[in-house]
Amino acid sequence: MELLKNRILKDGKVSEGGILKVDSFLNHQIDVALYNEIGKEFKRRFADEKINKILTIEASGIGIACVTAQYFDVPVVFAKKSKSKNLDGDVYTASVESYTHKNTNQVIVSKKFLSKEDNILIIDDFLAKGKALLGLIEIIKQSGASIAGAGIVIEKGFQTGGKIIRDMGIKLESLAIIESMSDTGLTFRE
Amino acid sequence: MELLKNRILKDGKVSEGGILKVDSFLNHQIDVALYNEIGKEFKRRFADEKINKILTIEASGIGIACVTAQYFDVPVVFAKKSKSKNLDGDVYTASVESYTHKNTNQVIVSKKFLSKEDNILIIDDFLAKGKALLGLIEIIKQSGASIAGAGIVIEKGFQTGGKIIRDMGIKLESLAIIESMSDTGLTFRE
């Protein structure tokens, strides 16, 4: 997606420890017009799938999923990262290690909102080692729902997550795949 | 907002400890069509304000803020609940006690994304004791930005937050204000 890649080149910053900061437009301050273009592109890439629900994970996946859901005309479910007393005990759960925050969360989805009749599109902002995505896949498998695919805004192609997910036979569409990244710049996979 | 009140009556559930569960359409599973109607209603209620940015707080405010932002044609900034290594040290910060989760978080916004030129609309899903909203107001004050108002989806009118915020002279628009709530039902403020 050229619009996105150009925006990453213009406003993204690589900081110490291999973190790509896109917080001026993607995951702290949000350019909602860009989210709309992202949503349209996900719809184009998954146009052939009969998706009836989008699953994402808090926090930064939620906005992208909601704007994207407008193009699919389906509800969003977001997985929560800690057990809230607002949730029933009746939940699907998976453990997810966070690369960014260096901790492990229990990720939960109420059993009310996923079932074997569902065909799910997973949406998230980043894919690196794939921990969050694997957690969501685990939760979908527990529910017996089908996985239509996964739509990711930015994939770090030099990390292992993309290969792991594609090797599972899951249709993975990343709108920008970063091939290499350093203080002096970044390149995208063609 | 009648559509919202009817939906709360139809699908909301009051559980032990005075928690109103609206997780089937508002803050776990999300009816994005309803979010659109909520966004339009916020635009109607703040039509006279020259808003240039929406501020919300993770996690469940983000989706509502993003869909609402489409009607204002402005970016969203969401406050984060813990210090991520993706953020600069250069942040505005406030302490926020969570009624739901029974803990206290540091809430932070990068100084890059709020300034004294901004006129901010705050958006959130719930208002009860007002802790989250007061944290966001504190952060806006640190930045020198103006507060155009606050748009809340569901206010618990029998708790103190609404009065505190209105007594500060802030324009507070809640789309449904719950007057009373028990196992046997709930009533709205007219």
XYZ file of C-alpha atoms in Angstrom:
380
model
C 0.000 0.000 0.000
C 1.969 2.986 -1.315
C 0.153 5.653 0.734
C 1.076 3.811 3.928
C 4.684 3.113 2.930
C 5.208 6.749 2.014
C 3.749 7.818 5.337
C 6.063 5.447 7.222
C 9.053 6.864 5.321
C 7.917 10.427 5.993
C 6.794 10.234 9.634
C 8.088 6.934 11.051
C 11.163 6.934 13.257
C 13.463 4.080 14.175
C 14.540 4.387 17.799
C 16.936 2.437 19.973
C 16.248 -1.258 20.391
C 14.740 -1.755 16.948
C 11.435 -0.030 17.693
C 9.680 1.593 14.734
C 7.774 4.575 16.059
C 4.690 5.469 14.078
C 2.966 7.168 16.984
C 2.300 10.410 15.118
C -0.243 8.773 12.786
C -0.947 5.122 13.696
C -0.942 4.195 17.373
C -0.963 7.178 19.718
C -2.055 10.072 17.553
C -4.295 8.640 14.843
C -4.821 9.908 11.291
C -8.383 8.640 10.879
C -8.381 9.419 7.133
C -5.420 7.031 6.805
C -7.335 4.429 8.857
C -10.125 4.724 6.289
C -7.720 4.018 3.431
C -6.340 1.067 5.409
C -9.870 -0.245 5.918
C -10.651 0.012 2.209
C -7.445 -1.837 1.359
C -8.252 -4.680 3.782
C -11.712 -4.934 2.189
C -10.094 -5.144 -1.266
C -7.688 -7.872 -0.149
C -10.373 -9.949 1.605
C -13.233 -9.195 -0.809
C -13.709 -12.878 -1.638
C -14.124 -14.030 1.966
C -17.508 -14.217 3.685
C -16.370 -12.515 6.878
C -18.981 -11.969 9.589
C -16.812 -10.628 12.422
C -13.504 -8.841 12.988
C -11.323 -9.806 15.947
C -8.577 -7.548 17.264
C -6.692 -6.974 20.503
C -6.548 -3.917 22.735
C -5.418 -1.226 22.591
C -4.054 -0.021 19.264
C -5.897 -2.607 17.155
C -9.316 -1.325 18.191
C -9.479 1.863 16.159
C -8.188 0.221 12.995
C -10.635 -2.660 13.427
C -13.623 -0.342 13.972
C -12.895 1.834 10.944
C -12.176 -1.273 8.829
C -15.408 -2.953 10.000
C -17.399 -0.193 8.290
C -16.252 -1.556 4.923
C -17.217 -5.133 5.837
C -20.457 -4.167 7.633
C -19.669 -6.533 10.520
C -19.176 -6.164 14.304
C -15.777 -6.014 15.995
C -14.721 -8.053 19.012
C -11.591 -6.963 20.830
C -9.619 -9.316 23.053
C -8.865 -7.852 26.467
C -5.489 -8.019 28.101
C -6.399 -8.512 31.736
C -9.299 -10.059 33.565
C -11.868 -7.335 34.155
C -14.680 -7.869 36.608
C -16.977 -6.675 33.818
C -16.475 -10.016 32.068
C -18.136 -13.324 32.820
C -15.837 -16.112 33.967
C -16.866 -17.840 30.780
C -14.006 -16.783 28.507
C -11.587 -18.111 25.924
C -8.045 -17.317 26.981
C -4.456 -17.384 25.689
C -1.115 -16.144 27.011
C 0.567 -13.425 24.956
C 4.084 -12.168 25.466
C 4.560 -8.504 24.505
C 7.767 -7.604 22.702
C 7.116 -3.889 23.211
C 6.140 -3.971 26.862
C 8.328 -6.939 27.879
C 5.592 -8.684 29.848
C 3.077 -11.509 29.437
C -0.672 -10.922 29.470
C -3.627 -13.235 29.637
C -5.727 -12.340 26.621
C -9.422 -13.095 26.916
C -12.579 -13.079 24.819
C -16.009 -13.814 26.237
C -17.417 -17.103 24.913
C -20.612 -15.223 24.053
C -18.939 -13.429 21.166
C -17.194 -16.200 19.204
C -18.768 -19.428 17.999
C -18.229 -22.137 15.413
C -20.601 -20.368 13.009
C -18.213 -17.384 12.749
C -15.727 -16.671 9.959
C -13.236 -14.260 11.484
C -10.904 -11.653 10.053
C -8.138 -10.766 12.501
C -6.895 -7.169 12.373
C -3.887 -5.687 14.169
C -1.463 -2.818 13.755
C 1.872 -4.648 14.047
C 3.260 -8.112 13.373
C 6.777 -8.871 14.631
C 7.301 -12.191 16.403
C 3.596 -12.954 16.014
C 2.800 -13.474 19.697
C -0.419 -11.415 19.721
C -1.626 -12.947 16.454
C -0.897 -16.482 17.688
C -2.859 -15.701 20.852
C -5.861 -14.558 18.814
C -5.592 -17.649 16.572
C -5.521 -19.849 19.699
C -8.683 -18.147 20.979
C -10.471 -18.577 17.634
C -9.506 -22.268 17.592
C -10.937 -22.719 21.096
C -14.230 -21.255 19.863
C -14.399 -23.530 16.810
C -14.786 -20.491 14.512
C -13.089 -20.324 11.099
C -10.216 -17.960 10.323
C -10.749 -16.082 7.079
C -7.364 -14.446 7.419
C -5.332 -11.791 9.161
C -4.837 -8.183 8.091
C -1.808 -6.388 9.505
C -0.864 -2.760 8.941
C 2.914 -3.073 9.413
C 4.823 -6.367 9.373
C 8.456 -6.513 10.421
C 9.499 -8.918 7.673
C 12.912 -9.505 9.257
C 11.265 -11.085 12.281
C 9.721 -14.535 12.442
C 5.979 -13.875 12.918
C 4.987 -13.584 9.249
C 6.618 -16.871 8.267
C 5.088 -18.709 11.241
C 1.580 -17.514 10.409
C 1.888 -18.132 6.640
C 3.309 -21.639 7.314
C 0.106 -22.383 9.254
C -1.793 -21.875 5.972
C -3.447 -18.662 7.163
C -4.040 -15.928 4.596
C -1.933 -13.081 5.947
C -2.093 -9.663 4.295
C 0.325 -7.019 5.563
C -0.058 -3.571 4.031
C 3.611 -2.680 4.527
C 6.342 -5.277 5.087
C 9.602 -3.866 6.375
C 12.567 -5.789 5.005
C 15.273 -4.002 6.931
C 15.474 -1.166 9.401
C 18.250 0.856 10.998
C 19.023 4.332 12.292
C 19.811 5.376 8.740
C 16.560 4.268 7.132
C 14.297 1.376 6.236
C 13.415 -0.663 3.169
C 10.195 -2.442 2.261
C 9.727 -5.905 0.782
C 8.512 -5.641 -2.822
C -30.308 9.505 22.373
C -33.278 7.136 22.055
C -31.533 4.518 19.888
C -28.842 4.117 22.536
C -31.235 4.064 25.497
C -33.373 1.417 23.814
C -30.276 -0.648 23.121
C -29.170 -0.403 26.770
C -32.636 -1.524 27.887
C -32.640 -4.389 25.386
C -29.067 -5.705 25.698
C -27.552 -4.146 28.842
C -27.294 -6.205 32.012
C -26.825 -5.067 35.593
C -24.534 -7.458 37.425
C -23.367 -7.696 41.015
C -21.528 -4.711 42.446
C -23.417 -2.135 40.389
C -21.706 -2.892 37.105
C -23.713 -2.170 33.940
C -22.607 -4.664 31.325
C -22.948 -3.415 27.753
C -20.255 -5.715 26.427
C -22.426 -7.200 23.679
C -22.536 -3.919 21.715
C -20.333 -1.209 23.253
C -17.073 -2.297 24.866
C -16.082 -5.877 24.081
C -18.184 -6.794 21.074
C -18.813 -3.583 19.141
C -21.803 -2.669 16.990
C -19.980 -0.342 14.613
C -23.258 0.898 13.068
C -24.255 2.084 16.556
C -20.839 3.751 16.937
C -21.614 5.669 13.742
C -24.907 6.924 15.168
C -23.081 7.892 18.367
C -20.487 9.779 16.312
C -23.185 11.672 14.411
C -24.909 12.601 17.675
C -21.648 13.938 19.188
C -21.149 16.008 16.029
C -24.683 17.404 16.380
C -24.129 18.316 20.031
C -20.730 19.944 19.445
C -21.494 21.419 16.021
C -20.781 24.977 17.218
C -17.301 24.217 18.570
C -14.153 24.563 16.465
C -12.677 21.247 17.506
C -9.349 20.248 15.959
C -8.542 17.070 17.914
C -10.300 14.328 19.863
C -8.690 12.945 23.020
C -9.699 9.602 24.523
C -8.197 6.922 26.754
C -7.415 3.303 26.044
C -8.943 0.872 25.574
C -12.684 1.112 25.011
C -12.679 4.828 24.180
C -10.517 4.350 21.095
C -13.072 2.821 18.747
C -15.765 5.344 19.640
C -13.292 8.211 19.234
C -12.073 6.993 15.822
C -15.566 6.517 14.384
C -16.669 9.875 15.868
C -13.592 11.636 14.462
C -14.833 10.879 10.946
C -17.706 13.318 11.518
C -15.366 16.051 12.804
C -12.601 15.368 10.262
C -9.922 15.592 12.962
C -7.228 13.266 14.339
C -7.604 11.240 17.539
C -5.070 11.031 20.339
C -5.488 8.293 22.885
C -3.952 8.461 26.351
C -2.017 5.338 27.286
C -2.348 3.615 30.612
C 1.219 2.495 31.253
C 4.634 3.713 30.251
C 5.527 2.018 26.988
C 9.079 2.052 25.732
C 7.589 3.217 22.429
C 6.987 6.639 23.976
C 9.442 9.431 24.519
C 10.111 10.438 28.109
C 8.560 13.743 27.136
C 4.955 13.127 28.219
C 2.071 14.738 30.053
C 0.921 12.472 32.841
C -1.898 12.057 35.384
C -2.894 9.366 37.876
C -6.235 7.667 37.227
C -7.974 5.307 39.607
C -10.115 2.690 37.863
C -13.465 1.875 39.447
C -13.886 -1.194 37.226
C -10.418 -2.662 37.608
C -9.766 -1.434 41.168
C -6.274 -0.162 40.434
C -4.468 3.096 39.677
C -2.743 3.777 36.370
C -0.421 6.460 35.195
C -2.075 7.910 32.116
C 0.240 9.517 29.596
C 0.124 11.531 26.385
C 3.205 12.470 24.409
C 3.862 16.223 24.510
C 4.179 16.123 20.720
C 0.449 15.611 20.292
C -1.151 18.295 22.472
C -0.341 22.001 22.459
C -1.870 25.312 23.444
C -3.165 25.815 19.891
C -5.498 22.795 20.255
C -9.222 22.866 21.056
C -9.973 19.383 22.326
C -13.113 17.261 22.472
C -12.778 14.469 25.026
C -14.625 11.227 24.184
C -15.126 8.198 26.424
C -17.565 5.333 26.824
C -18.441 5.652 30.534
C -18.585 8.343 33.174
C -19.103 7.244 36.783
C -16.896 8.880 39.424
C -15.119 10.846 36.706
C -11.590 9.659 37.439
C -10.611 8.984 33.817
C -12.161 12.228 32.602
C -10.432 14.245 35.342
C -7.133 12.632 34.339
C -7.641 13.658 30.711
C -8.628 17.201 31.776
C -5.464 17.392 33.902
C -3.364 16.345 30.891
C -5.048 18.921 28.629
C -4.410 21.640 31.240
C -0.723 20.681 31.392
C -0.538 21.134 27.611
C -2.211 24.546 27.663
C -4.824 23.380 25.130
C -8.481 24.422 25.372
C -11.267 22.010 26.273
C -14.220 22.293 23.891
C -16.147 19.731 25.928
C -16.563 16.080 26.770
C -18.788 13.546 25.025
C -19.724 10.462 27.029
C -21.778 7.526 25.795
C -23.192 6.372 29.157
C -23.157 8.460 32.335
C -24.069 6.931 35.679
C -26.080 9.928 36.881
C -26.317 8.559 40.407
C -22.549 8.811 40.816
C -20.587 12.012 41.338
C -18.544 12.394 38.131
C -21.091 14.292 36.046
C -21.688 16.947 38.709
C -17.947 17.415 39.306
C -17.243 17.953 35.615
C -20.251 20.245 35.018
C -19.331 22.298 38.125
C -15.928 22.912 36.494
C -17.786 24.728 33.706
C -17.003 22.068 31.126
C -19.627 21.329 28.489
C -20.462 17.695 29.176
C -22.778 15.815 26.822
C -23.774 12.294 27.857
C -25.897 10.390 25.345
C -27.607 8.289 28.021
C -27.709 9.259 31.698
C -28.746 6.468 34.041
C -30.739 7.797 36.967
C -31.099 4.540 38.870
C -30.071 0.971 38.382
C -30.811 -2.341 40.109
C -31.216 -6.036 39.364
C -34.813 -5.362 38.369
C -34.150 -2.642 35.814
C -32.834 0.835 35.164
C -34.238 4.305 34.533
C -32.811 7.198 32.528
C -32.709 10.879 33.433
C -35.090 12.838 31.186
